[in-house]
Amino acid sequence: MKKISILSISIIFLLILIFVLVRPKQDIISVNLVSETTEITYTDSESIQIFDDAIRTVKKVRGSVDVGGPPTYRMTVTYANSEVVEYSLYMNFKTKNGFLIKKSNSEKMLDLKDHNSEELADLLSKENRE
């Protein structure tokens, strides 16, 4: 009886693992950023890759968050399957640190990894200089 239980649990775990690894990747087709003074839309593959990497590697911060000020940008991500996801992007350009808050779950902070945050800050700084 124990062997059957262990085998059943192993098979379920294996199926879940296969689903997670084989799940099709959603492709971003555009990212639109809106601040108080500008609106920028990114559709080029290099910029999209920076946003994609940043979104895929966020670290969920435990607990709820209450951010006092407005975000640096309101970010709208459009996927190839027509799904649209909205975020608030908070970026400190001096320290190159940033985080996201998903509109559908505004109490959870999604911390950008250092490398991704730096790439994103560099991309956005370049856009602001032009």
mmCIF file of C-alpha atoms in Angstrom:
data_model
loop_
_atom_site.group_PDB
_atom_site.id
_atom_site.type_symbol
_atom_site.label_atom_id
_atom_site.label_comp_id
_atom_site.label_asym_id
_atom_site.label_seq_id
_atom_site.Cartn_x
_atom_site.Cartn_y
_atom_site.Cartn_z
ATOM 1 C CA MET A 1 0.000 0.000 0.000
ATOM 2 C CA LYS A 2 2.841 2.398 0.839
ATOM 3 C CA LYS A 3 4.527 1.735 -2.511
ATOM 4 C CA ILE A 4 1.334 2.634 -4.370
ATOM 5 C CA SER A 5 1.010 5.914 -2.423
ATOM 6 C CA ILE A 6 4.621 6.863 -3.062
ATOM 7 C CA LEU A 7 4.279 5.949 -6.741
ATOM 8 C CA SER A 8 1.063 7.981 -7.074
ATOM 9 C CA ILE A 9 2.610 11.029 -5.428
ATOM 10 C CA SER A 10 5.708 10.698 -7.625
ATOM 11 C CA ILE A 11 3.618 10.527 -10.791
ATOM 12 C CA ILE A 12 1.565 13.578 -9.776
ATOM 13 C CA PHE A 13 4.738 15.512 -8.983
ATOM 14 C CA LEU A 14 6.276 14.492 -12.312
ATOM 15 C CA LEU A 15 3.175 15.604 -14.238
ATOM 16 C CA ILE A 16 3.183 18.985 -12.489
ATOM 17 C CA LEU A 17 6.890 19.416 -13.232
ATOM 18 C CA ILE A 18 6.370 18.552 -16.914
ATOM 19 C CA PHE A 19 3.481 21.032 -17.156
ATOM 20 C CA VAL A 20 5.582 23.822 -15.653
ATOM 21 C CA LEU A 21 8.572 23.134 -17.906
ATOM 22 C CA VAL A 22 6.612 22.612 -21.132
ATOM 23 C CA ARG A 23 4.141 25.450 -20.637
ATOM 24 C CA PRO A 24 4.363 27.742 -23.654
ATOM 25 C CA LYS A 25 6.143 31.026 -23.132
ATOM 26 C CA GLN A 26 3.977 34.094 -23.584
ATOM 27 C CA ASP A 27 5.604 36.497 -25.993
ATOM 28 C CA ILE A 28 5.443 40.209 -25.241
ATOM 29 C CA ILE A 29 4.669 42.270 -28.328
ATOM 30 C CA SER A 30 4.693 45.739 -26.758
ATOM 31 C CA VAL A 31 5.309 47.628 -23.543
ATOM 32 C CA ASN A 32 3.751 51.046 -23.045
ATOM 33 C CA LEU A 33 5.023 53.353 -20.302
ATOM 34 C CA VAL A 34 3.221 56.496 -19.183
ATOM 35 C CA SER A 35 4.595 59.047 -16.722
ATOM 36 C CA GLU A 36 3.440 62.517 -15.796
ATOM 37 C CA THR A 37 5.414 64.006 -18.692
ATOM 38 C CA THR A 38 5.985 61.275 -21.297
ATOM 39 C CA GLU A 39 4.546 58.243 -23.009
ATOM 40 C CA ILE A 40 6.853 55.638 -24.518
ATOM 41 C CA THR A 41 5.973 52.450 -26.398
ATOM 42 C CA TYR A 42 8.587 49.751 -26.917
ATOM 43 C CA THR A 43 8.164 47.181 -29.678
ATOM 44 C CA ASP A 44 11.774 46.443 -30.648
ATOM 45 C CA SER A 45 13.080 43.002 -29.721
ATOM 46 C CA GLU A 46 16.036 44.241 -27.634
ATOM 47 C CA SER A 47 13.881 46.426 -25.368
ATOM 48 C CA ILE A 48 11.134 43.797 -25.158
ATOM 49 C CA GLN A 49 13.732 41.251 -24.017
ATOM 50 C CA ILE A 50 14.833 43.578 -21.197
ATOM 51 C CA PHE A 51 11.245 43.956 -19.991
ATOM 52 C CA ASP A 52 10.541 40.232 -20.421
ATOM 53 C CA ASP A 53 13.595 39.243 -18.368
ATOM 54 C CA ALA A 54 12.698 41.761 -15.672
ATOM 55 C CA ILE A 55 9.094 40.558 -15.376
ATOM 56 C CA ARG A 56 9.985 36.851 -15.451
ATOM 57 C CA THR A 57 12.614 37.107 -12.703
ATOM 58 C CA VAL A 58 10.865 39.317 -10.139
ATOM 59 C CA LYS A 59 10.971 38.239 -6.529
ATOM 60 C CA LYS A 60 7.689 38.472 -4.661
ATOM 61 C CA VAL A 61 8.165 40.383 -1.425
ATOM 62 C CA ARG A 62 6.353 38.892 1.553
ATOM 63 C CA GLY A 63 3.569 40.851 3.176
ATOM 64 C CA SER A 64 1.592 43.737 1.804
ATOM 65 C CA VAL A 65 3.033 47.052 0.683
ATOM 66 C CA ASP A 66 1.772 50.607 0.908
ATOM 67 C CA VAL A 67 3.709 52.871 -1.449
ATOM 68 C CA GLY A 68 3.231 56.542 -0.629
ATOM 69 C CA GLY A 69 4.003 58.245 -3.896
ATOM 70 C CA PRO A 70 2.952 57.809 -7.490
ATOM 71 C CA PRO A 71 4.862 55.319 -9.671
ATOM 72 C CA THR A 72 7.612 56.418 -12.003
ATOM 73 C CA TYR A 73 5.629 54.853 -14.843
ATOM 74 C CA ARG A 74 2.313 53.138 -15.419
ATOM 75 C CA MET A 75 3.288 50.128 -17.510
ATOM 76 C CA THR A 76 1.014 48.184 -19.854
ATOM 77 C CA VAL A 77 2.377 44.907 -21.228
ATOM 78 C CA THR A 78 0.634 43.388 -24.249
ATOM 79 C CA TYR A 79 1.211 39.724 -25.069
ATOM 80 C CA ALA A 80 0.872 37.944 -28.422
ATOM 81 C CA ASN A 81 -2.253 36.131 -27.190
ATOM 82 C CA SER A 82 -3.897 39.583 -26.681
ATOM 83 C CA GLU A 83 -3.551 39.411 -22.887
ATOM 84 C CA VAL A 84 -2.863 42.822 -21.341
ATOM 85 C CA VAL A 85 -1.249 43.151 -17.901
ATOM 86 C CA GLU A 86 -0.869 46.471 -16.111
ATOM 87 C CA TYR A 87 1.838 47.340 -13.608
ATOM 88 C CA SER A 88 3.090 50.319 -11.685
ATOM 89 C CA LEU A 89 6.849 50.647 -12.159
ATOM 90 C CA TYR A 90 8.834 52.375 -9.434
ATOM 91 C CA MET A 91 12.409 53.159 -10.447
ATOM 92 C CA ASN A 92 15.174 55.004 -8.636
ATOM 93 C CA PHE A 93 17.523 56.119 -11.415
ATOM 94 C CA LYS A 94 20.356 57.058 -9.033
ATOM 95 C CA THR A 95 20.596 53.645 -7.359
ATOM 96 C CA LYS A 96 19.161 51.771 -10.375
ATOM 97 C CA ASN A 97 16.809 49.867 -8.094
ATOM 98 C CA GLY A 98 13.210 49.234 -8.942
ATOM 99 C CA PHE A 99 10.108 47.214 -8.306
ATOM 100 C CA LEU A 100 6.755 46.493 -9.880
ATOM 101 C CA ILE A 101 3.251 46.355 -8.483
ATOM 102 C CA LYS A 102 0.759 44.414 -10.569
ATOM 103 C CA LYS A 103 -2.521 46.306 -10.895
ATOM 104 C CA SER A 104 -4.547 43.145 -10.272
ATOM 105 C CA ASN A 105 -2.731 42.592 -6.941
ATOM 106 C CA SER A 106 -1.789 46.064 -5.719
ATOM 107 C CA GLU A 107 -0.734 44.984 -2.235
ATOM 108 C CA LYS A 108 2.142 42.760 -3.406
ATOM 109 C CA MET A 109 5.507 44.209 -4.345
ATOM 110 C CA LEU A 110 7.533 42.463 -7.061
ATOM 111 C CA ASP A 111 11.199 43.287 -6.537
ATOM 112 C CA LEU A 112 13.326 43.484 -9.677
ATOM 113 C CA LYS A 113 16.598 41.580 -9.559
ATOM 114 C CA ASP A 114 19.628 43.887 -9.483
ATOM 115 C CA HIS A 115 20.835 43.018 -12.984
ATOM 116 C CA ASN A 116 17.378 43.433 -14.528
ATOM 117 C CA SER A 117 16.751 46.639 -12.625
ATOM 118 C CA GLU A 118 20.027 48.112 -13.890
ATOM 119 C CA GLU A 119 19.246 47.162 -17.504
ATOM 120 C CA LEU A 120 15.774 48.662 -17.221
ATOM 121 C CA ALA A 121 17.083 51.861 -15.616
ATOM 122 C CA ASP A 122 19.691 52.199 -18.379
ATOM 123 C CA LEU A 123 17.062 51.677 -21.085
ATOM 124 C CA LEU A 124 14.686 54.219 -19.561
ATOM 125 C CA SER A 125 17.483 56.724 -18.913
ATOM 126 C CA LYS A 126 18.557 56.477 -22.543
ATOM 127 C CA GLU A 127 14.993 57.210 -23.631
ATOM 128 C CA ASN A 128 14.760 60.229 -21.302
ATOM 129 C CA ARG A 129 17.982 61.725 -22.728
ATOM 130 C CA GLU A 130 16.788 61.543 -26.329
#
